[in-house]
Coordinates of C-alpha atoms and ligand atoms in Angstrom, one line a residue:
Chain A
X1 CA 2.8 51.5 -44.6
X2 CA 0.6 49.4 -47.0
X3 CA -0.4 46.4 -44.9
X4 CA 2.1 43.4 -45.3
X5 CA 0.7 40.3 -47.2
X6 CA 2.7 38.3 -44.9
X7 CA 2.7 38.9 -40.8
X8 CA 4.1 36.5 -38.3
X9 CA 3.2 37.6 -34.5
X10 CA 4.1 36.5 -31.7
X11 CA 5.1 32.5 -32.6
X12 CA 6.3 29.7 -30.8
X13 CA 7.4 26.2 -31.6
X14 CA 7.9 23.6 -29.2
X15 CA 9.8 20.1 -30.0
X16 CA 9.0 18.1 -27.1
X17 CA 11.4 20.4 -24.5
X18 CA 13.5 21.8 -27.2
X19 CA 12.1 25.4 -28.0
X20 CA 12.2 25.9 -32.0
X21 CA 11.0 29.8 -32.2
X22 CA 10.7 32.0 -29.6
X23 CA 8.2 34.6 -30.0
X24 CA 8.6 34.9 -33.8
X25 CA 7.1 38.1 -35.2
X26 CA 7.8 39.2 -38.6
X27 CA 6.4 41.4 -41.7
X28 CA 6.7 40.1 -45.4
X29 CA 5.2 42.4 -47.8
X30 CA 3.8 42.2 -51.3
X31 CA 6.7 41.7 -54.2
X32 CA 9.4 41.5 -51.1
X33 CA 11.8 38.9 -51.1
X34 CA 12.5 38.4 -47.6
X35 CA 16.0 35.7 -47.2
X36 CA 16.5 33.8 -44.0
X37 CA 19.7 32.9 -42.8
X38 CA 21.0 31.8 -39.6
X39 CA 23.1 28.5 -38.6
X40 CA 21.8 24.9 -38.4
X41 CA 19.3 24.1 -36.1
X42 CA 18.1 28.1 -35.5
X43 CA 14.6 27.4 -36.9
X44 CA 14.5 28.9 -40.6
X45 CA 12.9 25.7 -41.8
X46 CA 10.5 25.6 -38.8
X47 CA 9.2 29.3 -39.7
X48 CA 9.2 28.6 -42.8
X49 CA 6.8 26.3 -42.7
X50 CA 5.2 28.0 -40.0
X51 CA 3.7 29.6 -42.8
X52 CA 1.6 27.4 -45.0
X53 CA 1.0 25.1 -41.6
X54 CA 3.1 22.1 -42.8
X55 CA 4.3 22.6 -39.0
X56 CA 1.1 24.5 -36.6
X57 CA 2.9 26.9 -34.8
X58 CA 2.2 26.1 -31.1
X59 CA 0.9 29.6 -30.0
X60 CA 1.2 33.2 -31.9
X61 CA -0.1 33.7 -35.2
X62 CA 0.8 33.9 -39.0
X63 CA -1.2 35.9 -40.9
X64 CA -1.4 35.8 -45.2
X65 CA -3.2 38.2 -47.1
X66 CA -5.2 39.6 -44.2
X67 CA -6.1 35.7 -43.0
X68 CA -5.4 33.9 -40.1
X69 CA -3.5 30.5 -41.2
X70 CA -4.5 27.1 -39.3
X71 CA -6.8 28.4 -36.6
X72 CA -9.8 30.5 -36.3
X73 CA -10.5 32.8 -33.5
X74 CA -14.4 32.7 -31.5
X75 CA -14.9 33.7 -28.1
X76 CA -11.2 34.5 -27.1
X77 CA -10.5 30.8 -27.8
X78 CA -8.2 29.6 -31.0
X79 CA -10.0 26.2 -33.1
X80 CA -7.9 24.8 -35.6
X81 CA -9.4 24.7 -38.9
X82 CA -10.4 21.0 -40.0
X83 CA -7.4 19.9 -42.3
X84 CA -10.0 20.6 -45.9
X85 CA -9.6 24.6 -44.8
X86 CA -6.2 24.3 -43.9
X87 CA -5.4 22.4 -47.3
X88 CA -7.5 25.0 -48.7
X89 CA -5.5 27.9 -47.2
X90 CA -1.9 26.0 -48.7
X91 CA -3.2 27.0 -52.5
X92 CA -1.9 30.4 -51.2
X93 CA 1.6 29.4 -51.0
X94 CA 4.1 27.5 -53.0
X95 CA 6.6 25.5 -51.3
X96 CA 10.4 24.4 -52.8
X97 CA 12.1 21.9 -50.8
X98 CA 15.5 20.9 -50.2
X99 CA 15.1 17.5 -51.2
X100 CA 12.9 18.7 -54.6
X101 CA 10.3 16.3 -53.3
X102 CA 9.0 15.7 -57.2
X103 CA 6.9 12.9 -57.5
X104 CA 8.8 10.2 -58.9
X105 CA 6.1 8.1 -60.8
X106 CA 4.8 10.9 -63.1
X107 CA 7.2 13.0 -65.2
X108 CA 7.9 16.1 -65.3
X109 CA 5.2 17.9 -67.3
X110 CA 2.9 15.4 -64.9
X111 CA 4.0 16.7 -61.5
X112 CA 3.2 20.1 -62.7
X113 CA -0.2 19.7 -63.9
X114 CA -1.2 17.6 -61.0
X115 CA -1.6 20.2 -58.4
X116 CA -4.1 22.6 -60.9
X117 CA -5.9 19.5 -62.3
X118 CA -6.8 17.4 -58.8
X119 CA -6.8 19.9 -57.0
X120 CA -8.0 22.9 -58.5
X121 CA -10.3 21.2 -61.0
X122 CA -8.8 23.2 -63.8
X123 CA -9.6 21.9 -67.5
X124 CA -6.7 19.5 -68.3
X125 CA -6.0 21.0 -71.8
X126 CA -5.6 24.3 -70.5
X127 CA -3.6 23.2 -67.6
X128 CA -0.7 22.0 -69.8
X129 CA -0.7 24.4 -71.8
X130 CA 0.3 26.6 -68.8
X131 CA 2.4 23.8 -67.9
X132 CA 4.6 24.2 -71.0
X133 CA 4.9 27.6 -70.3
X134 CA 6.1 27.1 -67.4
X135 CA 8.8 24.6 -68.4
X136 CA 10.1 26.9 -70.9
X137 CA 10.7 30.0 -68.0
X138 CA 12.6 27.4 -66.3
X139 CA 14.4 26.0 -69.2
X140 CA 13.3 22.8 -69.7
X141 CA 10.9 22.5 -72.3
X142 CA 12.0 19.9 -73.9
X143 CA 12.6 17.4 -70.8
X144 CA 8.5 17.6 -70.5
X145 CA 8.3 14.1 -70.7
X146 CA 11.5 13.3 -68.6
X147 CA 10.7 11.4 -65.2
X148 CA 12.4 13.0 -62.2
X149 CA 14.9 9.8 -61.8
X150 CA 16.0 11.0 -65.3
X151 CA 16.7 15.1 -64.8
X152 CA 19.7 16.5 -62.9
X153 CA 19.1 17.7 -59.5
X154 CA 19.3 21.0 -60.6
X155 CA 16.8 20.1 -63.7
X156 CA 14.4 18.5 -60.8
X157 CA 14.7 21.5 -58.5
X158 CA 13.4 23.9 -61.5
X159 CA 10.8 21.8 -62.2
X160 CA 9.6 21.9 -58.4
X161 CA 9.6 25.2 -59.1
X162 CA 7.5 25.1 -61.9
X163 CA 5.3 22.7 -59.9
X164 CA 4.8 25.0 -57.2
X165 CA 4.2 27.9 -59.5
X166 CA 1.4 26.0 -61.5
X167 CA -0.5 26.9 -58.5
X168 CA -0.2 30.6 -58.9
X169 CA 0.3 31.2 -55.3
X170 CA 0.6 35.2 -53.8
X171 CA 4.0 33.6 -51.6
X172 CA 6.9 31.7 -52.8
X173 CA 8.7 29.7 -49.5
X174 CA 11.8 28.0 -50.6
X175 CA 13.6 26.1 -48.1
X176 CA 17.4 26.2 -49.1
X177 CA 16.8 25.4 -52.6
X178 CA 20.1 24.4 -53.7
X179 CA 21.9 23.2 -50.7
X180 CA 21.2 19.5 -52.2
X181 CA 22.9 20.6 -55.2
X182 CA 26.3 19.7 -57.0
X183 CA 27.8 23.6 -56.9
X184 CA 28.0 23.6 -61.0
X185 CA 24.1 23.3 -60.5
X186 CA 23.3 26.1 -58.3
X187 CA 24.0 28.6 -60.6
X188 CA 20.7 27.5 -62.9
X189 CA 18.5 26.8 -60.0
X190 CA 19.7 30.4 -58.3
X191 CA 19.2 31.8 -61.9
X192 CA 15.2 30.8 -62.5
X193 CA 14.8 32.2 -58.6
X194 CA 15.9 35.8 -59.5
X195 CA 13.8 35.7 -62.6
X196 CA 10.9 35.3 -60.8
X197 CA 11.9 37.5 -58.1
X198 CA 12.9 40.2 -60.9
X199 CA 8.8 39.4 -62.0
X200 CA 7.4 40.3 -58.7
X201 CA 6.5 37.6 -57.2
X202 CA 6.7 38.0 -53.0
X203 CA 9.3 35.1 -51.9
X204 CA 10.8 34.1 -48.7
X205 CA 14.1 32.2 -49.2
X206 CA 16.1 30.5 -46.6
X207 CA 19.3 29.8 -48.2
X208 CA 23.1 29.9 -47.5
X209 CA 23.7 31.7 -50.2
X210 CA 25.0 34.5 -49.4
X211 CA 25.4 36.0 -52.9
X212 CA 21.9 35.6 -53.7
X213 CA 21.0 37.1 -50.6
X214 CA 23.3 40.2 -51.5
X215 CA 22.0 40.3 -55.0
X216 CA 18.5 39.9 -54.7
X217 CA 17.1 40.3 -51.6
X218 CA 15.0 43.0 -50.0
X219 CA 15.5 42.2 -46.7
X220 CA 17.4 39.3 -45.2
X221 CA 17.0 37.9 -41.5
X222 CA 19.4 36.5 -39.6
X223 CA 18.2 34.0 -37.1
X224 CA 19.8 32.0 -34.0
X225 CA 18.2 29.4 -31.6
X226 CA 15.0 30.5 -32.4
X227 CA 14.9 34.3 -32.0
X228 CA 15.4 37.1 -35.5
X229 CA 18.4 38.4 -33.7
X230 CA 19.0 41.0 -36.8
X231 CA 16.8 42.4 -39.6
X232 CA 17.3 44.8 -42.3
X233 CA 19.0 45.3 -46.4
X234 CA 20.7 43.1 -47.2
X235 CA 23.8 45.6 -47.2
X236 CA 22.9 46.3 -43.6
X237 CA 22.6 43.0 -42.4
X238 CA 25.8 41.1 -44.6
X239 CA 27.4 44.7 -44.9
X240 CA 27.7 46.0 -41.7
X241 CA 25.8 43.7 -39.0
X242 CA 25.1 45.3 -35.9
X243 CA 24.9 42.7 -33.3
X244 CA 28.1 40.4 -32.1
X245 CA 26.3 36.6 -32.8
X246 CA 25.6 38.0 -36.7
X247 CA 28.8 38.9 -37.2
X248 CA 30.3 35.9 -35.8
X249 CA 28.1 33.9 -38.4
X250 CA 28.6 35.7 -40.9
X251 CA 33.0 35.6 -40.9
X252 CA 31.9 31.7 -40.3
X253 CA 30.4 31.4 -43.6
X254 CA 32.2 33.7 -45.5
X255 CA 35.4 31.7 -44.2
Chain B
X1 CA 52.1 7.8 -69.6
X2 CA 55.3 8.9 -71.9
X3 CA 55.0 6.0 -75.1
X4 CA 59.3 5.5 -74.8
X5 CA 58.3 4.5 -70.8
X6 CA 59.9 1.1 -70.2
X7 CA 57.8 -1.7 -68.5
X8 CA 59.0 -4.1 -66.0
X9 CA 60.2 -7.5 -67.9
X10 CA 58.7 -11.2 -66.9
X11 CA 55.1 -9.7 -67.6
X12 CA 54.2 -11.4 -71.0
X13 CA 51.3 -10.0 -72.9
X14 CA 48.3 -12.4 -73.1
X15 CA 46.2 -10.3 -74.8
X16 CA 46.3 -12.6 -77.8
X17 CA 45.9 -16.3 -75.8
X18 CA 41.8 -17.3 -76.1
X19 CA 40.0 -18.0 -73.1
X20 CA 39.0 -21.9 -73.1
X21 CA 35.4 -22.6 -72.3
X22 CA 34.9 -24.1 -68.5
X23 CA 33.8 -27.7 -68.3
X24 CA 31.4 -27.0 -64.7
X25 CA 31.5 -30.2 -64.0
X26 CA 30.0 -30.2 -60.8
X27 CA 26.9 -28.7 -62.3
X28 CA 26.6 -31.8 -64.4
X29 CA 27.6 -33.9 -61.5
X30 CA 24.4 -32.3 -59.8
X31 CA 22.4 -32.5 -62.5
X32 CA 23.1 -36.3 -63.3
X33 CA 22.4 -37.0 -59.6
X34 CA 19.1 -35.0 -59.4
X35 CA 18.0 -36.8 -62.4
X36 CA 18.5 -40.1 -61.6
X37 CA 16.7 -39.4 -57.7
X38 CA 13.8 -38.0 -60.3
X39 CA 13.9 -41.4 -62.5
X40 CA 13.6 -43.6 -59.2
X41 CA 10.6 -41.3 -58.0
X42 CA 9.3 -41.5 -61.5
X43 CA 9.6 -45.0 -61.6
X44 CA 7.9 -45.6 -57.9
X45 CA 4.5 -43.3 -59.0
X46 CA 4.7 -45.2 -62.4
X47 CA 4.5 -48.9 -60.6
X48 CA 2.9 -47.5 -57.9
X49 CA -0.8 -48.1 -57.4
X50 CA -1.9 -45.1 -59.7
X51 CA -4.2 -45.3 -62.7
X52 CA -2.8 -42.5 -65.0
X53 CA -5.2 -43.4 -67.6
X54 CA -8.4 -42.0 -64.6
X55 CA -5.8 -39.0 -64.1
X56 CA -6.2 -38.1 -67.4
X57 CA -9.8 -39.0 -67.8
X58 CA -11.0 -36.5 -64.9
X59 CA -8.8 -33.8 -65.9
X60 CA -11.6 -32.1 -67.9
X61 CA -14.7 -33.5 -67.1
X62 CA -16.6 -30.7 -66.3
X63 CA -17.4 -31.0 -62.4
X64 CA -13.5 -30.1 -62.2
X65 CA -13.8 -27.6 -64.9
X66 CA -16.5 -25.9 -62.8
X67 CA -14.4 -26.5 -59.6
X68 CA -11.2 -24.4 -60.9
X69 CA -13.6 -21.9 -62.5
X70 CA -15.6 -21.5 -58.9
X71 CA -12.1 -21.6 -57.0
X72 CA -10.6 -18.8 -59.2
X73 CA -14.0 -16.4 -59.0
X74 CA -13.7 -16.8 -55.3
X75 CA -10.0 -16.3 -55.1
X76 CA -10.1 -13.0 -56.7
X77 CA -13.2 -11.8 -55.5
X78 CA -11.7 -12.9 -51.7
X79 CA -8.8 -11.5 -53.0
X80 CA -10.7 -8.2 -54.2
X81 CA -12.4 -7.6 -50.5
X82 CA -9.4 -8.3 -48.7
X83 CA -7.3 -5.6 -50.4
X84 CA -10.4 -3.2 -50.3
X85 CA -10.1 -4.2 -46.4
X86 CA -6.2 -4.1 -46.1
X87 CA -6.1 -0.5 -48.0
X88 CA -8.8 0.8 -45.5
X89 CA -7.0 -1.1 -42.3
X90 CA -3.9 0.4 -43.1
X91 CA -5.3 4.1 -43.6
X92 CA -7.2 3.7 -40.2
X93 CA -4.1 2.4 -38.5
X94 CA -2.1 5.3 -39.9
X95 CA -4.4 7.7 -38.7
X96 CA -4.2 10.4 -35.8
X97 CA -7.5 9.4 -34.8
X98 CA -6.9 7.3 -31.9
X99 CA -10.5 5.2 -32.1
X100 CA -9.5 4.2 -35.6
X101 CA -6.1 2.8 -34.9
X102 CA -7.8 0.5 -32.0
X103 CA -10.2 -0.6 -34.0
X104 CA -7.8 -1.3 -37.3
X105 CA -5.1 -2.6 -34.2
X106 CA -8.1 -4.8 -33.4
X107 CA -9.2 -6.3 -36.4
X108 CA -6.5 -7.2 -37.4
X109 CA -5.6 -9.6 -33.8
X110 CA -8.9 -11.0 -34.0
X111 CA -8.3 -12.1 -37.8
X112 CA -4.6 -13.0 -38.0
X113 CA -5.2 -14.5 -34.2
X114 CA -7.7 -17.3 -35.0
X115 CA -7.1 -20.4 -38.4
X116 CA -9.3 -19.6 -41.2
X117 CA -11.4 -22.6 -40.9
X118 CA -12.6 -21.7 -37.8
X119 CA -13.5 -18.4 -38.8
X120 CA -15.1 -20.4 -42.1
X121 CA -17.6 -22.4 -39.9
X122 CA -18.1 -19.9 -37.7
X123 CA -19.7 -17.5 -40.9
X124 CA -21.3 -20.8 -42.3
X125 CA -22.9 -21.7 -38.9
X126 CA -23.4 -18.0 -38.4
X127 CA -27.6 -18.7 -38.4
X128 CA -27.0 -20.4 -34.5
X129 CA -26.0 -17.3 -33.5
X130 CA -28.6 -14.8 -35.3
X131 CA -31.8 -17.2 -36.8
X132 CA -32.3 -13.7 -38.8
X133 CA -29.9 -11.1 -40.1
X134 CA -31.0 -7.4 -41.9
X135 CA -31.3 -4.0 -41.6
X136 CA -34.2 -3.2 -39.0
X137 CA -36.9 -1.9 -40.6
X138 CA -35.7 -2.2 -43.9
X139 CA -35.4 -5.8 -45.3
X140 CA -34.3 -9.2 -43.2
X141 CA -34.1 -12.9 -44.0
X142 CA -33.3 -16.0 -42.2
X143 CA -29.5 -16.6 -41.7
X144 CA -29.6 -19.9 -43.3
X145 CA -30.9 -18.5 -46.7
X146 CA -28.6 -15.8 -46.7
X147 CA -24.9 -17.5 -45.4
X148 CA -24.5 -19.5 -48.5
X149 CA -21.4 -21.7 -48.8
X150 CA -20.3 -18.8 -51.4
X151 CA -21.0 -15.8 -48.9
X152 CA -19.9 -17.6 -46.2
X153 CA -16.5 -18.6 -47.8
X154 CA -16.2 -15.2 -49.6
X155 CA -16.5 -13.6 -46.0
X156 CA -14.0 -15.6 -44.5
X157 CA -11.2 -15.3 -46.9
X158 CA -11.9 -12.0 -47.9
X159 CA -11.8 -10.9 -44.1
X160 CA -9.4 -13.1 -42.9
X161 CA -6.9 -11.5 -46.3
X162 CA -7.5 -7.9 -45.0
X163 CA -6.0 -8.6 -41.7
X164 CA -2.6 -9.6 -43.7
X165 CA -3.5 -7.4 -46.5
X166 CA -3.6 -4.5 -44.0
X167 CA 0.1 -5.4 -42.7
X168 CA 1.5 -5.0 -46.5
X169 CA -0.1 -2.3 -47.2
X170 CA 0.3 -0.3 -44.4
X171 CA 4.9 -1.1 -45.1
X172 CA 4.0 -0.3 -48.5
X173 CA 3.2 2.9 -47.5
X174 CA 5.4 3.3 -44.9
X175 CA 8.2 3.2 -47.6
X176 CA 7.4 6.1 -49.2
X177 CA 9.3 9.2 -48.5
X178 CA 7.6 11.3 -46.6
X179 CA 8.7 14.5 -48.5
X180 CA 6.2 13.1 -50.7
X181 CA 3.3 13.5 -48.5
X182 CA 4.1 17.1 -47.9
X183 CA 4.9 17.9 -51.4
X184 CA 1.5 17.0 -52.1
X185 CA 0.0 18.9 -49.4
X186 CA 2.2 22.1 -50.4
X187 CA 0.1 22.0 -53.7
X188 CA -3.3 21.7 -51.5
X189 CA -3.9 18.3 -51.6
X190 CA -5.8 16.6 -48.3
X191 CA -5.0 13.3 -46.8
X192 CA -7.0 11.4 -48.9
X193 CA -6.1 12.7 -52.1
X194 CA -2.6 12.4 -51.0
X195 CA -2.8 8.8 -50.6
X196 CA -4.9 8.2 -53.8
X197 CA -2.6 10.3 -56.1
X198 CA 0.2 10.1 -54.8
X199 CA 1.4 7.9 -51.7
X200 CA -0.9 4.5 -53.2
X201 CA 0.9 4.9 -56.9
X202 CA 4.4 4.7 -54.9
X203 CA 3.2 2.0 -52.5
X204 CA 2.4 -0.7 -55.4
X205 CA 5.9 -0.6 -56.7
X206 CA 6.6 -2.3 -53.1
X207 CA 3.5 -4.2 -52.4
X208 CA 3.3 -5.7 -56.0
X209 CA 5.8 -8.6 -54.6
X210 CA 4.5 -9.7 -51.5
X211 CA 0.7 -9.0 -52.7
X212 CA 1.1 -11.7 -55.4
X213 CA 2.6 -13.8 -53.0
X214 CA -0.8 -13.7 -51.1
X215 CA -3.4 -14.2 -53.8
X216 CA -1.2 -17.9 -55.3
X217 CA -1.6 -18.3 -51.0
X218 CA -6.0 -17.3 -51.7
X219 CA -6.4 -19.6 -54.4
X220 CA -4.2 -22.8 -52.1
X221 CA -6.9 -21.4 -49.7
X222 CA -9.8 -21.5 -51.1
X223 CA -9.6 -25.3 -51.1
X224 CA -10.7 -24.9 -47.4
X225 CA -14.0 -23.7 -48.4
X226 CA -14.8 -27.4 -49.3
X227 CA -15.2 -28.3 -45.1
X228 CA -18.4 -25.5 -45.9
X229 CA -19.5 -26.9 -49.1
X230 CA -18.4 -24.7 -51.8
X231 CA -18.1 -26.3 -55.2
X232 CA -14.2 -25.2 -55.9
X233 CA -12.3 -27.9 -57.2
X234 CA -10.9 -29.8 -54.0
X235 CA -14.1 -30.2 -53.3
X236 CA -15.5 -31.7 -56.7
X237 CA -12.6 -33.9 -56.9
X238 CA -13.9 -35.5 -53.8
X239 CA -17.3 -35.5 -54.5
X240 CA -16.2 -37.4 -57.6
X241 CA -13.8 -39.7 -55.4
X242 CA -16.6 -40.4 -52.8
X243 CA -18.5 -42.1 -55.8
X244 CA -15.2 -43.7 -58.2
X245 CA -12.8 -44.4 -54.9
X246 CA -9.9 -42.8 -57.1
X247 CA -8.9 -40.7 -54.6
X248 CA -5.3 -40.2 -55.3
X249 CA -6.0 -39.5 -59.2
X250 CA -8.5 -37.2 -58.4
X251 CA -6.3 -35.5 -55.3
X252 CA -3.4 -35.5 -58.8
X253 CA -5.8 -34.0 -60.5
X254 CA -6.7 -31.1 -58.7
X255 CA -3.3 -30.6 -57.9
X256 CA -2.1 -30.1 -61.5
X257 CA -5.5 -27.6 -62.1
X258 CA -3.5 -25.4 -58.9
X259 CA -0.1 -25.9 -60.1
X260 CA -1.6 -24.4 -63.9
X261 CA -3.2 -21.7 -62.1
X262 CA -0.6 -20.5 -60.1
X263 CA 2.2 -20.9 -63.0
X264 CA -0.2 -18.6 -64.8
X265 CA -0.1 -15.7 -62.6
X266 CA 3.9 -15.3 -62.2
X267 CA 3.8 -13.8 -65.7
X268 CA 1.2 -11.6 -64.7
X269 CA 3.0 -10.5 -61.5
X270 CA 5.9 -9.5 -64.0
X271 CA 3.3 -7.1 -65.9
X272 CA 2.1 -5.7 -63.1
X273 CA 5.5 -5.3 -61.2
X274 CA 6.5 -3.5 -64.7
X275 CA 3.4 -1.0 -64.5
X276 CA 4.0 -0.1 -61.5
X277 CA 7.6 0.8 -61.6
X278 CA 6.8 3.7 -63.9
X279 CA 10.1 6.2 -63.4
X280 CA 12.2 4.5 -61.5
X281 CA 15.8 4.0 -63.2
X282 CA 16.7 0.1 -64.7
X283 CA 19.4 0.1 -62.3
X284 CA 17.1 1.2 -59.1
X285 CA 14.5 -1.4 -60.2
Ligands
ATP1 N1 10.1 17.3 -36.2 C1 10.7 17.5 -35.6 N2 10.9 17.4 -34.3 C2 11.6 17.7 -33.2 N3 13.1 18.7 -33.7 C3 12.8 19.2 -34.5 C4 11.9 19.4 -35.6 N4 11.7 19.7 -36.5 C5 12.7 20.6 -36.4 N5 13.3 20.3 -34.8 C6 14.1 20.5 -34.3 O1 14.1 22.0 -34.4 C7 15.3 22.8 -34.6 C8 15.1 23.9 -35.4 O2 14.8 23.5 -37.0 P1 14.9 23.7 -38.0 O3 14.5 22.2 -39.1 O4 13.8 24.8 -38.2 O5 16.3 24.4 -38.2 P2 17.0 25.0 -39.6 O6 17.3 26.4 -39.3 O7 16.0 25.3 -40.5 O8 18.3 24.3 -39.3 P3 19.2 23.7 -41.0 O9 20.0 25.1 -41.2 O10 20.0 22.9 -40.6 O11 17.8 23.2 -41.7 C9 16.4 22.2 -34.7 O12 17.5 22.1 -33.2 C10 15.8 20.5 -35.2 O13 16.5 19.9 -34.0
MG2 MG1 16.1 24.0 -42.4

């Protein structure tokens, strides 16, 4: 078996006394679309944020593209990387948030251009051309000069996806990208994500959209109380779950 | 509702009646009362011991003009220093480094906790503590020569302002949604870059009104520098009335200049606010 793009090994995270993640291990291979499902508070967001170090794990390790994230091993001890080094590692991942988090003082185009120009120091002209191409790809070319407040939720989320893609990440993290949207706007965002999946992007998607998971996911992971309960193909996990907890969750969600 | 449905009787159609203009007699009455009071005050001043011709004559004499320009120079420079220090202290205060946090809290505690006029006097008289100041081995000089009224006033006013501005800035930074910082991190920004590119531009919208307030306060606080011989407008007015004894007339001259400057600042604040409210809907603004 080839080396996974993302390898999560025995990752634990506590918030005070509360154990949000308990020794979680998981592989994601290049080109794979992985959907994380589970009840509220089961640790899905925390796991996703451990991958790009927005939430550093208390113990365990996350490797991305073969590189240990957030820490460095030396003489049998782990040393936290500097903020600058962590920021550099984050360039390999893009993240899409539940509440979009677009920069409200910048237009759609400037939101996308910001990272490549300010962080990667690439020439503005070249980046703008790419950003326009990305806006076209998410169907918003004519909204380039609109501020986020002048866009619908679905449009904002599509700009947010374009903003993440502009950094040319090798992995995209989605944290419930459609759950803050009105029902009629969910489809347009999922369509962009499907197209992205088809283009071969590696994706980790926390979602409650089981239809999307069934159609797009190569693998579905069900989490509960900070552990991975079940993992397998979408057909297996969603169609004929082995674990009683997965069955209970699915019958509650589908009803 | 179908067109044939019958409406109940007893409710006449008022749609043709015009709306009569309101009398607002209470507004007229209060306005009249205020005018009477103002007229009485005006009469009192007109008949009082004030030589208005002196006010007119001294309003634009070179010493006063020089004074008001010194006032403005000091206000702008001290405010700039105050904002710079305020930003630095606010960022230190919000960092996770306990040393920086403590230093920042100590700064605010010290300079907010003592009267401004006392700080000005301390800076001006620092030669009593350190006869010579400088960087060891590189440069040094006598404190009495270096601590001119200008520099003492700048340091005193600016450093004091920094303590207040830091709290305004801190409130501004905290007003920006935490998701903004995370989004900035997610595209690879470090802490300072995120502050500069993402957080501050949004915080500016919140801090502009209180900072404008602080600046107006600063324009007037420069008058305290008259006690350390900085030739701002009040100091100039004082020097003139020591010579000609027209105390009230010259105080009115200085007062008129302060009013004029502050009146000009208000529309400037509006311009700034508009500049920083980019991207927010008119209804939200
Ligand atoms: N910063 C934090 N401080 C304290 N507790 C936290 C923090 N972040 C998460 N938690 C707790 O950790 C647990 C897991 O949170 P997480 O956000 O990962 O859940 P989730 O599976 O994403 O849930 P949801 O579907 O509601 O988003 C929750 O019980 C939550 O209350
Ligand atoms: Mg979550």
